[in-house]
Coordinates of C-alpha atoms in Angstrom, one line a residue:
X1 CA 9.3 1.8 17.0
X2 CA 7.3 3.3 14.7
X3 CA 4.5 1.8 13.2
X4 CA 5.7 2.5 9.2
X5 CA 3.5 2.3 6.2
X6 CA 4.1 2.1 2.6
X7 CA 2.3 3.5 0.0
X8 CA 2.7 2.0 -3.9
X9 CA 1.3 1.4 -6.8
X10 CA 1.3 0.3 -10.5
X11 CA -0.7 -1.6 -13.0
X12 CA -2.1 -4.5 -12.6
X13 CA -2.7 -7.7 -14.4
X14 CA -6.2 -8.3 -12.7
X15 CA -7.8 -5.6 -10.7
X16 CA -9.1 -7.2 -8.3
X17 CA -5.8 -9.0 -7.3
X18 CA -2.1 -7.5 -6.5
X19 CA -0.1 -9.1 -9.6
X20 CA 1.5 -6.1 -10.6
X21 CA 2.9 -6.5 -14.2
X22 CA 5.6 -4.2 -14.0
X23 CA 7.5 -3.9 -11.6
X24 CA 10.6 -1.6 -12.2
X25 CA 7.2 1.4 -13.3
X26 CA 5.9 0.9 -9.5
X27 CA 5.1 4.5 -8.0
X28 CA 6.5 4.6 -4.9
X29 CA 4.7 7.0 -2.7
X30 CA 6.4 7.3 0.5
X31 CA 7.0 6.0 3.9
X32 CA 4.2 7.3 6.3
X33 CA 4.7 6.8 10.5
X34 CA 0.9 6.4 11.2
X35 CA -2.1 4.7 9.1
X36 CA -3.6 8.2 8.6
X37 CA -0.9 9.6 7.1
X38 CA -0.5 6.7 4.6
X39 CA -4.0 6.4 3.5
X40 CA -4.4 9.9 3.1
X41 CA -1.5 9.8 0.5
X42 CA -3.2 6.2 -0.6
X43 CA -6.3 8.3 -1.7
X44 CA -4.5 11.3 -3.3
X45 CA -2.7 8.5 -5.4
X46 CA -5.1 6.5 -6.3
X47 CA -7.7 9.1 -7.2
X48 CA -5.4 10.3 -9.9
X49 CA -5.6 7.4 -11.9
X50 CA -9.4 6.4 -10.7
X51 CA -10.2 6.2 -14.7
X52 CA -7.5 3.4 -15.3
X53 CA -8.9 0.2 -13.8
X54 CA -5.6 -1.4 -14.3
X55 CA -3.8 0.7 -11.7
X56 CA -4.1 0.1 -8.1
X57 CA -2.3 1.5 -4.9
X58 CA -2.0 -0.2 -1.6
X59 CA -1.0 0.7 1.7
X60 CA 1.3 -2.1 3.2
X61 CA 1.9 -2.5 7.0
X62 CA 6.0 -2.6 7.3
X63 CA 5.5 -2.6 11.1
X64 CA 3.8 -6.4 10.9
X65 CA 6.9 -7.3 8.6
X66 CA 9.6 -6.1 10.9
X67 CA 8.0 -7.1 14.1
X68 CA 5.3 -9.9 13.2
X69 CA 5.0 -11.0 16.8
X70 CA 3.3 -7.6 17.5
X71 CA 1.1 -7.8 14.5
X72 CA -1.5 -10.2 16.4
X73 CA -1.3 -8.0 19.5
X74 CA -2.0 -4.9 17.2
X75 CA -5.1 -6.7 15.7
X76 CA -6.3 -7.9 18.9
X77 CA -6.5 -4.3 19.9

């Protein structure tokens, strides 16, 4: 299996938490098949809107949601 990431974003009620405020305005990225990938996209996204401290992107690990018994073998590596 792949190990799939997610990249999103949208504004934020705190920045320096993930209560997004609304949630039908969420940029959704992509899908991305390695970390690289998704981070690289992560970056591009989020340095568009670097000015506006009230959005914030995150990159989500949808491999350690489908298959959570690998997720501590994947940290412990």
């Amino acid at each position: 299996m792949s190990k799939l990431h997610l990249v999103f974003g949208g504004r934020v009620k705190d920045p320096r938490g993930l209560e997004f405020t609304d949630l039908k305005n969420l940029d959704l990225v992509g899908l991305y098949d390695s970390y690289a990938a998704a981070e690289d996209a992560w970056r591009g996204a989020a340095q568009r809107t670097v000015d506006d401290a009230e959005m914030k992107y995150v990159v989500v690990h949808l491999h350690r949601l489908l298959e959570p018994d690998t997720a501590a073998l994947d940290e412990q590596a």
